[in-house]
Amino acid sequence: MHPAGVGAWRLWPKRAAGFAKRRRQITPLAMTDTPRLPVGSGLHYAHGTLHLEQVSLAELVKRFGSPLYVYSKQVMLDALHAYTQGLNPHPHRVHYAMKANSSLAVLQVFANAGCGFDIVSGGELARAMQAGAHAQDCVFSGVGKTTAEIDQALAAGIGCFNVESLSELQHISSRAQALGKVAPISLRVNPDVDAGTHPYISTGLRDNKFGIAHADAVAAYRYASELGGLHITGIDCHIGSQITQATPFFDAMERVFDLVDALTEQGITLQHIDLGGGLGIDYQGEQPPSAVHLWQTTVQRLHARGLQHHALWCEPGRSLVGNAGVCLSQVVVCKPTAHKNFLILDAAMNDLPRPAMYQAYHEIVPVTPRGEPPLLWDVVGPVCETGDWLGRARTLAAHEGDVLAICSAGAYGMSMASQYNARPRAAEVLVHGDTVHLIRERERHETLWQGEYLVT
Ligand code: LLP
């Protein structure tokens, strides 16, 4: 009997006749080729099963359970290398945007590789420092920094505040003076460039809440130069995320360079130009420009415009970790229905919210392919929401108990995971060569009510 049939038969033995009728509607699809694995993911099949670096993912699930996030250290280091290759020998700093994946061991990989961090909260600053980062290697982005966060960053000796409004300029200036500190600042400029990405992750348009309008930037710098407790060090810009074309980057870059020229004319000189993050990755066959190409071209343009005495900074997140990670999940139930077939996994929107939030596509592949005719499935989680899906209309041959790999899950996966439906968050593993490190334990039920009180 077909795999989907086996599961259904076991669940509804008395309804076998009804199921047989339904089964006719789930005609197997033609065999497909080997599953597509995203470019730059380090995933490969060996001995009939999926490996990351030299580690069998099937073995990891046996050892650590499911769902399980697994990351490749080598893929992260290779991704970082593409940035340094493009930027060298120009003076530069790569600040890993840790919102993409803030697990301590992941931060440690980047800290040890010489990265600084782009942070957006006091919590991120504390995490980065817990992983071995120095505050002076961190830039503090974000539109709504609180007094407590500004004070924390000043006390730690933050490398730079990326300031997003005039009100924030005043706020940082007054806190710095109150604490007897000088705050290094750059202004985040909103260049009004369309990054051509999902509207929720586009940040460089004038309708977005981010940054100071390009047209107002020179006046804002003049204002900053009159405030006490501030040291103007640079300029910053970030136009969005999962950008797959070079043009919006270069348009924003030229507009930032224009501002640097205008500021120089006004006697305001800067030491660095931060062009943000945003480079996309291959989820579904996208072919974003390489970091090498992007940054070599940027360095060339910087020189061509006579601005070579400025250091180049950047804030990549997704492109450093996205394809370094997979979320492994076991099939709990195969549920064919009259209209659709559902593969219900033990991972859900709480583990990987991107499909539910942005209709994002993640490649889903079997860890140990069966070589059987596949069916068309909607791959969903067990959370009580119709929006709880991980992949729609996927061609897969899968049985209950099989393990699937949800690819490109290293960025904005675990860092956006929640405990919705009282689901403990997954464990995480880092592999390097054939070594395996458990970097986060699976949460236990007790973890979920830590810090809560019953009323007596
Ligand atoms: N710098 C700033 C100021 C940012 O806001 C971001 C991302 C980055 C750098 C890093 O961008 P990346 O290189 O990762 O594209 N949760 C969404 C993505 C949100 C991005 C927010 N800002 C997703 O899952 O697609």
CSV table of C-alpha atoms and ligand atoms in Angstrom, one decimal:
chain,number,residue,atom,x,y,z
A,1,MET,CA,0.0,0.0,0.0
A,2,HIS,CA,1.1,3.5,-0.6
A,3,PRO,CA,2.8,5.3,2.3
A,4,ALA,CA,-0.1,7.8,2.7
A,5,GLY,CA,-2.4,4.9,2.7
A,6,VAL,CA,-0.6,3.1,5.5
A,7,GLY,CA,-0.9,6.1,7.8
A,8,ALA,CA,-4.6,6.6,7.0
A,9,TRP,CA,-5.4,2.9,7.4
A,10,ARG,CA,-3.8,2.8,10.8
A,11,LEU,CA,-5.7,5.8,11.9
A,12,TRP,CA,-9.2,4.9,10.6
A,13,PRO,CA,-9.3,1.1,10.3
A,14,LYS,CA,-13.1,1.0,10.3
A,15,ARG,CA,-13.2,3.6,7.5
A,16,ALA,CA,-11.0,1.7,5.1
A,17,ALA,CA,-13.6,1.8,2.4
A,18,GLY,CA,-14.0,5.5,2.6
A,19,PHE,CA,-10.3,5.9,2.6
A,20,ALA,CA,-9.9,3.7,-0.5
A,21,LYS,CA,-12.3,6.1,-2.3
A,22,ARG,CA,-10.3,9.1,-1.2
A,23,ARG,CA,-7.0,7.4,-2.1
A,24,ARG,CA,-8.0,7.4,-5.8
A,25,GLN,CA,-7.7,11.2,-5.7
A,26,ILE,CA,-4.1,11.2,-4.5
A,27,THR,CA,-2.6,9.8,-7.6
A,28,PRO,CA,1.2,9.6,-7.3
A,29,LEU,CA,3.0,12.2,-9.2
A,30,ALA,CA,5.8,11.4,-11.7
A,31,MET,CA,9.1,10.7,-10.0
A,32,THR,CA,11.2,13.8,-9.6
A,33,ASP,CA,14.9,14.2,-9.7
A,34,THR,CA,17.0,14.4,-6.6
A,35,PRO,CA,15.6,17.1,-4.3
A,36,ARG,CA,16.9,20.6,-5.0
A,37,LEU,CA,19.3,21.8,-2.3
A,38,PRO,CA,19.8,25.6,-1.9
A,39,VAL,CA,23.1,26.9,-3.3
A,40,GLY,CA,25.7,27.6,-0.6
A,41,SER,CA,23.9,25.4,2.0
A,42,GLY,CA,26.6,22.8,2.4
A,43,LEU,CA,23.9,20.1,2.3
A,44,HIS,CA,24.5,17.0,0.3
A,45,TYR,CA,23.3,13.4,0.1
A,46,ALA,CA,25.9,10.7,1.0
A,47,HIS,CA,25.1,7.0,1.4
A,48,GLY,CA,21.4,7.8,0.7
A,49,THR,CA,21.0,10.3,3.4
A,50,LEU,CA,21.3,14.0,3.9
A,51,HIS,CA,24.5,15.4,5.4
A,52,LEU,CA,25.6,18.8,6.6
A,53,GLU,CA,29.4,18.9,6.5
A,54,GLN,CA,30.3,15.3,7.3
A,55,VAL,CA,27.4,14.8,9.7
A,56,SER,CA,24.4,12.6,9.0
A,57,LEU,CA,21.3,14.5,9.8
A,58,ALA,CA,19.3,11.3,10.4
A,59,GLU,CA,21.8,10.4,13.1
A,60,LEU,CA,21.4,13.8,14.7
A,61,VAL,CA,17.6,13.4,15.0
A,62,LYS,CA,18.1,10.0,16.6
A,63,ARG,CA,20.5,11.5,19.1
A,64,PHE,CA,18.9,14.9,19.9
A,65,GLY,CA,15.2,14.5,18.9
A,66,SER,CA,12.9,16.5,16.7
A,67,PRO,CA,12.4,19.3,15.8
A,68,LEU,CA,16.1,20.2,15.7
A,69,TYR,CA,17.9,23.2,14.2
A,70,VAL,CA,21.4,22.3,12.8
A,71,TYR,CA,24.0,24.8,11.6
A,72,SER,CA,27.2,24.4,9.7
A,73,LYS,CA,30.1,26.4,11.1
A,74,GLN,CA,32.0,26.1,7.8
A,75,VAL,CA,29.1,27.5,5.7
A,76,MET,CA,29.0,30.6,8.1
A,77,LEU,CA,32.7,31.1,7.8
A,78,ASP,CA,32.6,30.8,4.0
A,79,ALA,CA,29.8,33.3,3.8
A,80,LEU,CA,31.8,35.7,6.0
A,81,HIS,CA,34.8,35.2,3.9
A,82,ALA,CA,32.9,36.4,0.8
A,83,TYR,CA,32.5,39.7,2.5
A,84,THR,CA,36.1,40.1,3.6
A,85,GLN,CA,37.3,39.0,0.2
A,86,GLY,CA,35.2,41.7,-1.5
A,87,LEU,CA,36.2,44.4,1.1
A,88,ASN,CA,39.9,43.7,1.5
A,89,PRO,CA,42.3,45.5,1.5
A,90,HIS,CA,40.0,48.5,2.1
A,91,PRO,CA,39.6,49.3,5.8
A,92,HIS,CA,36.3,47.8,6.9
A,93,ARG,CA,34.2,46.2,9.6
A,94,VAL,CA,31.6,43.5,9.3
A,95,HIS,CA,28.9,43.8,12.0
A,96,TYR,CA,26.9,40.6,12.0
A,97,ALA,CA,23.2,41.5,12.4
A,98,MET,CA,22.6,39.2,15.2
A,99,LYS,CA,18.8,39.4,15.0
A,100,ALA,CA,19.1,36.8,12.2
A,101,ASN,CA,20.4,34.2,14.7
A,102,SER,CA,21.4,35.2,18.2
A,103,SER,CA,22.2,31.8,19.6
A,104,LEU,CA,25.3,32.2,21.7
A,105,ALA,CA,27.5,29.7,19.9
A,106,VAL,CA,26.6,31.3,16.6
A,107,LEU,CA,27.7,34.7,17.9
A,108,GLN,CA,30.8,33.1,19.2
A,109,VAL,CA,31.7,31.8,15.7
A,110,PHE,CA,31.5,35.4,14.3
A,111,ALA,CA,33.2,37.0,17.3
A,112,ASN,CA,36.1,34.6,17.0
A,113,ALA,CA,36.2,35.3,13.2
A,114,GLY,CA,36.7,39.0,13.9
A,115,CYS,CA,33.2,40.3,13.4
A,116,GLY,CA,31.5,43.0,15.3
A,117,PHE,CA,27.7,43.0,15.8
A,118,ASP,CA,24.7,45.0,14.7
A,119,ILE,CA,22.4,45.1,17.7
A,120,VAL,CA,18.9,46.4,18.2
A,121,SER,CA,18.2,46.0,21.9
A,122,GLY,CA,19.8,45.9,25.3
A,123,GLY,CA,19.1,42.2,25.3
A,124,GLU,CA,21.2,41.8,22.1
A,125,LEU,CA,24.0,43.8,23.5
A,126,ALA,CA,24.1,41.6,26.6
A,127,ARG,CA,23.9,38.4,24.5
A,128,ALA,CA,26.7,39.5,22.2
A,129,MET,CA,28.9,40.3,25.2
A,130,GLN,CA,28.0,37.0,26.8
A,131,ALA,CA,29.3,35.3,23.6
A,132,GLY,CA,32.6,37.2,23.9
A,133,ALA,CA,32.0,40.4,21.9
A,134,HIS,CA,33.3,43.8,22.9
A,135,ALA,CA,30.8,46.6,23.1
A,136,GLN,CA,33.1,48.9,21.1
A,137,ASP,CA,32.7,46.4,18.2
A,138,CYS,CA,28.9,46.8,18.2
A,139,VAL,CA,26.7,49.2,16.4
A,140,PHE,CA,23.3,50.0,18.0
A,141,SER,CA,20.5,50.3,15.4
A,142,GLY,CA,16.8,50.6,15.9
A,143,VAL,CA,14.1,53.3,15.9
A,144,GLY,CA,13.1,53.2,19.5
A,145,LYS,CA,16.0,52.8,21.9
A,146,THR,CA,14.9,53.3,25.5
A,147,THR,CA,16.7,55.3,28.2
A,148,ALA,CA,17.7,52.1,29.9
A,149,GLU,CA,19.2,50.8,26.6
A,150,ILE,CA,21.0,54.0,25.8
A,151,ASP,CA,22.5,54.0,29.3
A,152,GLN,CA,23.5,50.4,29.1
A,153,ALA,CA,25.2,50.9,25.7
A,154,LEU,CA,27.0,54.1,26.9
A,155,ALA,CA,28.2,52.3,30.1
A,156,ALA,CA,29.5,49.4,28.1
A,157,GLY,CA,31.3,51.7,25.6
A,158,ILE,CA,29.2,51.0,22.4
A,159,GLY,CA,31.1,51.4,19.1
A,160,CYS,CA,28.4,53.6,17.5
A,161,PHE,CA,24.7,54.5,17.8
A,162,ASN,CA,22.9,54.4,14.4
A,163,VAL,CA,20.5,57.3,15.2
A,164,GLU,CA,17.1,57.3,13.4
A,165,SER,CA,15.4,60.5,14.5
A,166,LEU,CA,16.1,64.0,15.8
A,167,SER,CA,14.4,63.1,19.1
A,168,GLU,CA,16.7,60.2,19.5
A,169,LEU,CA,19.7,62.5,18.8
A,170,GLN,CA,18.6,64.7,21.7
A,171,HIS,CA,17.9,61.8,23.9
A,172,ILE,CA,21.4,60.2,23.4
A,173,SER,CA,23.0,63.6,23.8
A,174,SER,CA,21.3,64.3,27.1
A,175,ARG,CA,22.0,60.8,28.5
A,176,ALA,CA,25.7,61.0,27.4
A,177,GLN,CA,26.1,64.3,29.1
A,178,ALA,CA,24.3,63.1,32.3
A,179,LEU,CA,26.6,60.1,32.4
A,180,GLY,CA,29.7,62.1,31.6
A,181,LYS,CA,30.3,60.1,28.3
A,182,VAL,CA,30.7,60.9,24.7
A,183,ALA,CA,28.4,58.9,22.4
A,184,PRO,CA,29.8,57.9,19.0
A,185,ILE,CA,27.0,58.4,16.5
A,186,SER,CA,26.1,58.0,12.9
A,187,LEU,CA,22.7,59.0,11.3
A,188,ARG,CA,20.7,56.3,9.6
A,189,VAL,CA,19.6,57.8,6.4
A,190,ASN,CA,16.4,56.7,4.6
A,191,PRO,CA,17.4,56.9,0.9
A,192,ASP,CA,13.9,56.3,-0.5
A,193,VAL,CA,15.1,53.4,-2.6
A,194,ASP,CA,12.8,50.4,-3.3
A,195,ALA,CA,14.7,47.3,-2.3
A,196,GLY,CA,12.3,45.2,-4.4
A,197,THR,CA,11.6,42.8,-1.6
A,198,HIS,CA,8.6,41.7,0.6
A,199,PRO,CA,6.9,44.9,2.0
A,200,TYR,CA,7.4,43.8,5.6
A,201,ILE,CA,11.1,43.6,5.2
A,202,SER,CA,11.6,46.7,3.1
A,203,THR,CA,13.0,49.5,5.2
A,204,GLY,CA,14.5,52.2,2.8
A,205,LEU,CA,11.3,53.8,1.5
A,206,ARG,CA,10.0,57.1,2.7
A,207,ASP,CA,6.9,55.4,3.9
A,208,ASN,CA,8.9,53.2,6.3
A,209,LYS,CA,9.5,54.1,9.9
A,210,PHE,CA,13.2,53.8,9.5
A,211,GLY,CA,15.9,56.5,9.3
A,212,ILE,CA,16.1,60.2,8.6
A,213,ALA,CA,14.8,61.3,5.2
A,214,HIS,CA,17.6,61.9,2.7
A,215,ALA,CA,16.5,65.4,2.2
A,216,ASP,CA,16.7,66.2,5.9
A,217,ALA,CA,20.0,64.5,6.6
A,218,VAL,CA,22.4,67.4,6.2
A,219,ALA,CA,20.3,69.6,8.5
A,220,ALA,CA,20.1,66.7,11.0
A,221,TYR,CA,23.9,66.4,11.0
A,222,ARG,CA,24.3,70.1,11.5
A,223,TYR,CA,21.9,69.8,14.5
A,224,ALA,CA,23.9,66.9,15.8
A,225,SER,CA,27.1,68.9,15.6
A,226,GLU,CA,25.6,71.5,17.9
A,227,LEU,CA,24.5,69.0,20.6
A,228,GLY,CA,26.8,68.1,23.5
A,229,GLY,CA,28.0,64.6,24.4
A,230,LEU,CA,28.1,63.4,20.8
A,231,HIS,CA,30.9,62.5,18.4
A,232,ILE,CA,29.8,62.2,14.8
A,233,THR,CA,31.7,59.3,13.3
A,234,GLY,CA,29.8,58.1,10.3
A,235,ILE,CA,26.7,57.6,8.2
A,236,ASP,CA,24.4,54.6,7.9
A,237,CYS,CA,21.8,53.2,5.6
A,238,HIS,CA,19.9,49.9,5.4
A,239,ILE,CA,17.2,49.5,2.7
A,240,GLY,CA,15.7,46.1,3.4
A,241,SER,CA,16.2,42.4,3.5
A,242,GLN,CA,16.3,39.4,1.1
A,243,ILE,CA,17.4,41.7,-1.7
A,244,THR,CA,18.2,39.8,-4.8
A,245,GLN,CA,19.2,42.6,-7.2
A,246,ALA,CA,22.4,44.7,-7.0
A,247,THR,CA,20.7,47.8,-8.4
A,248,PRO,CA,18.9,49.0,-5.3
A,249,PHE,CA,22.1,48.6,-3.2
A,250,PHE,CA,24.1,50.6,-5.6
A,251,ASP,CA,21.4,53.3,-5.9
A,252,ALA,CA,21.3,53.6,-2.1
A,253,MET,CA,25.1,53.6,-2.0
A,254,GLU,CA,25.4,56.5,-4.5
A,255,ARG,CA,22.8,58.5,-2.6
A,256,VAL,CA,24.7,58.0,0.6
A,257,PHE,CA,28.0,59.0,-1.1
A,258,ASP,CA,26.2,62.2,-2.3
A,259,LEU,CA,25.4,63.0,1.3
A,260,VAL,CA,29.0,62.4,2.4
A,261,ASP,CA,30.1,65.0,-0.2
A,262,ALA,CA,27.4,67.4,0.9
A,263,LEU,CA,28.5,67.0,4.5
A,264,THR,CA,32.2,67.5,3.7
A,265,GLU,CA,31.2,70.8,2.0
A,266,GLN,CA,29.6,71.8,5.3
A,267,GLY,CA,32.8,70.9,7.2
A,268,ILE,CA,31.3,67.7,8.7
A,269,THR,CA,33.8,64.9,8.1
A,270,LEU,CA,33.0,61.3,8.7
A,271,GLN,CA,35.3,58.3,9.4
A,272,HIS,CA,33.0,55.5,8.2
A,273,ILE,CA,30.2,54.7,5.8
A,274,ASP,CA,27.9,51.9,6.9
A,275,LEU,CA,25.8,50.4,4.0
A,276,GLY,CA,23.8,48.0,6.1
A,277,GLY,CA,22.9,44.5,5.3
A,278,GLY,CA,20.1,43.0,3.3
A,279,LEU,CA,21.8,40.7,0.8
A,280,GLY,CA,19.4,37.8,-0.1
A,281,ILE,CA,20.0,34.1,-0.3
A,282,ASP,CA,18.8,31.2,-2.4
A,283,TYR,CA,15.6,29.9,-0.9
A,284,GLN,CA,13.8,29.0,-4.2
A,285,GLY,CA,16.4,29.4,-6.9
A,286,GLU,CA,17.0,33.2,-6.4
A,287,GLN,CA,20.4,34.3,-7.7
A,288,PRO,CA,21.4,37.2,-5.6
A,289,PRO,CA,24.6,39.0,-6.4
A,290,SER,CA,27.6,37.6,-4.5
A,291,ALA,CA,29.0,39.5,-1.5
A,292,VAL,CA,32.4,39.5,-3.3
A,293,HIS,CA,30.9,41.3,-6.3
A,294,LEU,CA,28.8,43.7,-4.3
A,295,TRP,CA,31.7,44.9,-2.1
A,296,GLN,CA,34.4,44.9,-4.7
A,297,THR,CA,32.1,47.2,-6.8
A,298,THR,CA,31.4,49.3,-3.7
A,299,VAL,CA,35.1,49.8,-3.0
A,300,GLN,CA,35.7,50.7,-6.6
A,301,ARG,CA,32.9,53.3,-6.5
A,302,LEU,CA,34.2,54.7,-3.2
A,303,HIS,CA,37.6,55.3,-4.8
A,304,ALA,CA,36.0,56.6,-8.0
A,305,ARG,CA,34.2,59.2,-6.0
A,306,GLY,CA,37.3,60.2,-4.0
A,307,LEU,CA,35.9,58.9,-0.7
A,308,GLN,CA,38.5,56.2,-0.1
A,309,HIS,CA,39.6,57.7,3.2
A,310,HIS,CA,36.3,56.4,4.7
A,311,ALA,CA,36.2,52.9,6.2
A,312,LEU,CA,33.4,50.7,4.9
A,313,TRP,CA,31.1,49.1,7.4
A,314,CYS,CA,28.3,46.6,6.8
A,315,GLU,CA,25.6,44.8,8.8
A,316,PRO,CA,24.8,41.5,7.1
A,317,GLY,CA,22.5,38.9,8.8
A,318,ARG,CA,20.7,36.5,6.6
A,319,SER,CA,23.5,36.1,4.1
A,320,LEU,CA,25.9,34.9,6.8
A,321,VAL,CA,23.6,32.3,8.4
A,322,GLY,CA,20.5,31.7,6.4
A,323,ASN,CA,21.8,28.8,4.3
A,324,ALA,CA,24.0,27.5,7.1
A,325,GLY,CA,21.0,26.1,8.9
A,326,VAL,CA,18.2,23.5,8.5
A,327,CYS,CA,15.3,22.8,10.7
A,328,LEU,CA,14.8,19.0,10.9
A,329,SER,CA,11.3,17.8,11.7
A,330,GLN,CA,9.6,14.4,11.8
A,331,VAL,CA,6.3,13.6,10.1
A,332,VAL,CA,3.7,13.0,12.8
A,333,VAL,CA,0.6,12.3,10.6
A,334,CYS,CA,-0.1,11.8,6.9
A,335,LYS,CA,-3.6,13.1,6.4
A,336,PRO,CA,-5.1,12.8,2.9
A,337,THR,CA,-8.4,14.6,2.5
A,338,ALA,CA,-10.8,14.9,-0.4
A,339,HIS,CA,-9.2,18.2,-1.5
A,340,LYS,CA,-5.7,18.2,-0.2
A,341,ASN,CA,-3.1,16.0,1.4
A,342,PHE,CA,-1.5,17.2,4.6
A,343,LEU,CA,1.8,16.2,6.0
A,344,ILE,CA,1.6,17.2,9.7
A,345,LEU,CA,5.1,17.7,11.2
A,346,ASP,CA,6.3,18.1,14.7
A,347,ALA,CA,7.7,21.5,13.8
A,348,ALA,CA,5.3,24.4,13.4
A,349,MET,CA,4.9,28.1,12.9
A,350,ASN,CA,6.2,28.7,16.4
A,351,ASP,CA,9.5,27.0,15.4
A,352,LEU,CA,9.8,28.7,12.0
A,353,PRO,CA,7.4,31.6,11.6
A,354,ARG,CA,8.6,32.8,8.2
A,355,PRO,CA,6.0,31.0,6.0
A,356,ALA,CA,3.1,32.1,8.2
A,357,MET,CA,4.4,35.7,8.5
A,358,TYR,CA,5.7,36.4,5.0
A,359,GLN,CA,4.4,33.5,2.9
A,360,ALA,CA,8.1,32.7,2.7
A,361,TYR,CA,9.3,29.7,0.7
A,362,HIS,CA,11.7,27.2,2.3
A,363,GLU,CA,12.8,24.1,0.4
A,364,ILE,CA,11.6,21.0,2.1
A,365,VAL,CA,13.5,17.8,1.4
A,366,PRO,CA,13.5,14.3,2.8
A,367,VAL,CA,16.5,13.4,5.0
A,368,THR,CA,16.5,9.8,3.7
A,369,PRO,CA,14.7,9.8,0.3
A,370,ARG,CA,12.5,6.8,-0.3
A,371,GLY,CA,12.8,6.5,-4.1
A,372,GLU,CA,9.0,6.1,-4.3
A,373,PRO,CA,6.5,8.0,-6.4
A,374,PRO,CA,5.8,11.3,-4.6
A,375,LEU,CA,2.5,12.9,-3.8
A,376,LEU,CA,1.5,16.5,-3.5
A,377,TRP,CA,1.3,17.7,0.1
A,378,ASP,CA,0.7,20.8,2.1
A,379,VAL,CA,3.3,20.6,4.8
A,380,VAL,CA,1.9,22.0,8.0
A,381,GLY,CA,2.5,22.1,11.8
A,382,PRO,CA,0.2,20.9,14.6
A,383,VAL,CA,-0.5,24.5,15.9
A,384,CYS,CA,-4.2,25.4,16.0
A,385,GLU,CA,-4.1,28.0,13.3
A,386,THR,CA,-4.8,27.7,9.6
A,387,GLY,CA,-1.8,29.9,9.0
A,388,ASP,CA,0.4,27.3,10.5
A,389,TRP,CA,2.0,26.0,7.3
A,390,LEU,CA,5.6,25.4,6.3
A,391,GLY,CA,5.3,24.6,2.7
A,392,ARG,CA,2.4,24.4,0.2
A,393,ALA,CA,1.9,22.0,-2.7
A,394,ARG,CA,5.1,20.2,-2.2
A,395,THR,CA,6.1,17.1,-4.1
A,396,LEU,CA,7.3,14.5,-1.6
A,397,ALA,CA,7.3,10.8,-0.8
A,398,ALA,CA,7.0,10.7,2.9
A,399,HIS,CA,5.8,8.3,5.6
A,400,GLU,CA,4.9,8.9,9.2
A,401,GLY,CA,8.1,9.0,11.2
A,402,ASP,CA,10.2,10.2,8.3
A,403,VAL,CA,12.4,13.2,8.9
A,404,LEU,CA,12.3,16.2,6.6
A,405,ALA,CA,14.8,19.0,6.4
A,406,ILE,CA,13.4,22.5,6.1
A,407,CYS,CA,16.2,24.3,4.3
A,408,SER,CA,17.6,27.9,4.5
A,409,ALA,CA,16.4,28.1,8.1
A,410,GLY,CA,19.5,29.5,9.7
A,411,ALA,CA,18.3,33.1,9.6
A,412,TYR,CA,15.2,34.4,11.3
A,413,GLY,CA,14.3,30.8,12.3
A,414,MET,CA,15.2,30.1,15.9
A,415,SER,CA,15.6,33.8,16.6
A,416,MET,CA,11.9,34.4,15.8
A,417,ALA,CA,10.7,31.1,17.4
A,418,SER,CA,8.1,31.3,20.1
A,419,GLN,CA,6.5,28.9,22.6
A,420,TYR,CA,3.0,29.4,21.2
A,421,ASN,CA,0.6,26.6,22.1
A,422,ALA,CA,3.0,25.8,25.0
A,423,ARG,CA,5.5,24.2,22.7
A,424,PRO,CA,9.0,24.1,24.1
A,425,ARG,CA,11.5,25.6,21.6
A,426,ALA,CA,13.7,23.2,19.6
A,427,ALA,CA,17.2,22.1,20.4
A,428,GLU,CA,20.1,23.5,18.3
A,429,VAL,CA,23.3,21.8,17.1
A,430,LEU,CA,26.4,23.2,15.5
A,431,VAL,CA,28.5,20.9,13.2
A,432,HIS,CA,32.0,21.4,12.0
A,433,GLY,CA,33.6,18.7,9.9
A,434,ASP,CA,32.6,15.6,11.7
A,435,THR,CA,32.3,17.2,15.1
A,436,VAL,CA,28.9,17.8,16.7
A,437,HIS,CA,28.1,20.3,19.4
A,438,LEU,CA,24.8,20.7,21.2
A,439,ILE,CA,24.5,24.4,21.5
A,440,ARG,CA,21.1,24.7,23.0
A,441,GLU,CA,19.1,22.2,24.9
A,442,ARG,CA,15.5,21.4,24.0
A,443,GLU,CA,13.3,23.4,26.3
A,444,ARG,CA,11.3,21.4,28.8
A,445,HIS,CA,7.8,22.0,29.9
A,446,GLU,CA,9.0,23.5,33.2
A,447,THR,CA,11.1,26.0,31.1
A,448,LEU,CA,7.8,27.4,29.8
A,449,TRP,CA,6.5,28.7,33.2
A,450,GLN,CA,9.8,29.9,34.6
A,451,GLY,CA,9.4,33.3,36.2
A,452,GLU,CA,5.6,33.0,36.4
A,453,TYR,CA,3.6,33.0,39.6
A,454,LEU,CA,0.3,31.5,40.7
A,455,VAL,CA,-1.8,34.0,42.7
A,456,THR,CA,-2.3,32.9,46.3
B,1,LLP,N1,20.7,46.2,9.7
B,1,LLP,C1,19.5,46.6,10.0
B,1,LLP,C2,19.4,47.9,10.6
B,1,LLP,C3,18.4,45.7,9.9
B,1,LLP,O1,17.2,46.2,10.3
B,1,LLP,C4,18.6,44.4,9.4
B,1,LLP,C5,17.4,43.5,9.3
B,1,LLP,C6,19.9,44.0,9.1
B,1,LLP,C7,20.9,44.9,9.2
B,1,LLP,C8,20.2,42.7,8.5
B,1,LLP,O2,19.5,42.4,7.3
B,1,LLP,P1,19.8,41.0,6.5
B,1,LLP,O3,21.2,41.1,6.1
B,1,LLP,O4,19.5,39.9,7.5
B,1,LLP,O5,18.8,41.1,5.4
B,1,LLP,N2,12.5,38.6,9.8
B,1,LLP,C9,12.6,38.9,8.4
B,1,LLP,C10,13.8,39.8,8.2
B,1,LLP,C11,13.8,41.0,9.0
B,1,LLP,C12,15.0,41.9,8.7
B,1,LLP,C13,15.1,43.0,9.7
B,1,LLP,N3,16.2,43.8,9.6
B,1,LLP,C14,12.7,37.6,7.7
B,1,LLP,O6,12.5,36.5,8.2
B,1,LLP,O7,12.8,37.6,6.4
